[in-house]
Amino acid sequence: NKKALIDRKFALYRKSNTSNTDTDVSQPFLSRSKKTALLGMYQMKYPFDIYRSIRATSTLRFDRFLELSTESNSFQAPAASEKRISLRVEYIYDNTHDAALNIKHGTRYKFYSEIINQFDLQVIDGFKFNASKGFTALFGFDARHYIPLLGKSVLALRAAGASSIGSQKMLYFLGGVENSVLPKFDNSIPIPQDENFAYKVNAFHLRGFNNNIRNGATFLLSNSELRIPFMQYILGKNKGASFFKNLQLTGFYDVGLAWHGPSPFSDKNPLNRIQLSSPPLITLDLEYFRDPLVMGYGVGLRTQLFGYFIKADYAWGIETRTVQKPKIFLSLGVDF
């Protein structure tokens, strides 16, 4: 609704998915669970001028977890539910314009803060109300600047970060690319088992690694990418079929880190700890150094095909000063 000075947006979102919770093939029954999320959103946007605005978004979310009946134990397992209400405030500046598809000029950034409160309300089998079962507060930013080069090319720079506090924090997974065609998760990086997290969030983009190369309640990320629409130098600007005129060669460099506790070198980080055991006599807790800062670099191609903007990246990761084997990333979407 954009009829008045203050723009308003309403949204209702529902998602349901079923997944296997036990991959042990020796078990006679496969354990399956179903998660359903229902989210209602209301947003108000006030523009200061053509470039600057402030936005406030309130959400009410219900999550329900159910163990599907595959045998007697799962049939008797109770359903679990979580209810959260949140308020997010953003300050946004954006004077960018599209010189071509995926080629922007200008600057845009946003600073945001959000508070999330988990509550409990039961009206079936008696009334029960708990105003707060967990609290999350987070602060973050995302800034991007685009520098025109060689008439048609652009150097795109990005910096982003966020941090969360409270009894229930956010868990950020660093690594990988957004809208990946074949996403992969790195299970070798440990996740704290003594922390209570409200949500798990991906922090893209860090090419050269699978998702979860680093994780934490705080993350910082920097990207630089040179985008060269080389076919426009040959054919001329906006000439030819969309596949050729939007064909871009890119070179990129990504840097990021994520951590738990007050600093990347805090004792709360499980990154540098591993436990080895030989029951029943021996259990070893080992500490070793793994650099919290990871980097990735490489080259890529972008173009539009069948109406979709497709990105292919060939990247090398650098972890603890060691260059990793290259990885190929395929994803959809413009910009980073």
Short mmCIF file of C-alpha atoms in Angstrom, two decimals, residues 190-195 215 258-274 285-290 292:
data_model
loop_
_atom_site.label_atom_id
_atom_site.label_comp_id
_atom_site.label_asym_id
_atom_site.label_seq_id
_atom_site.Cartn_x
_atom_site.Cartn_y
_atom_site.Cartn_z
CA PRO A 190 32.02 -27.84 15.27
CA ILE A 191 28.98 -25.97 16.57
CA PRO A 192 28.66 -25.10 20.30
CA GLN A 193 26.37 -27.60 22.01
CA ASP A 194 25.93 -25.54 25.20
CA GLU A 195 24.37 -22.51 23.46
CA ASN A 215 30.15 -20.14 12.46
CA ALA A 258 32.65 -15.61 12.39
CA TRP A 259 33.06 -16.28 16.09
CA HIS A 260 31.46 -16.96 19.46
CA GLY A 261 32.17 -14.87 22.54
CA PRO A 262 33.73 -11.41 22.74
CA SER A 263 36.45 -11.97 20.09
CA PRO A 264 37.54 -14.44 17.38
CA PHE A 265 40.19 -15.75 19.80
CA SER A 266 37.79 -16.26 22.73
CA ASP A 267 37.83 -19.50 24.70
CA LYS A 268 34.15 -19.95 23.83
CA ASN A 269 35.03 -20.70 20.22
CA PRO A 270 34.85 -24.46 19.54
CA LEU A 271 36.83 -23.98 16.31
CA ASN A 272 40.20 -24.85 17.89
CA ARG A 273 39.03 -27.70 20.11
CA ILE A 274 38.50 -31.38 19.38
CA ASP A 285 40.46 -32.70 24.88
CA LEU A 286 42.86 -31.18 22.33
CA GLU A 287 43.47 -27.54 21.53
CA TYR A 288 45.19 -26.38 18.35
CA PHE A 289 45.35 -23.23 16.26
CA ARG A 290 43.05 -22.60 13.33
CA PRO A 292 39.43 -17.58 12.35
#
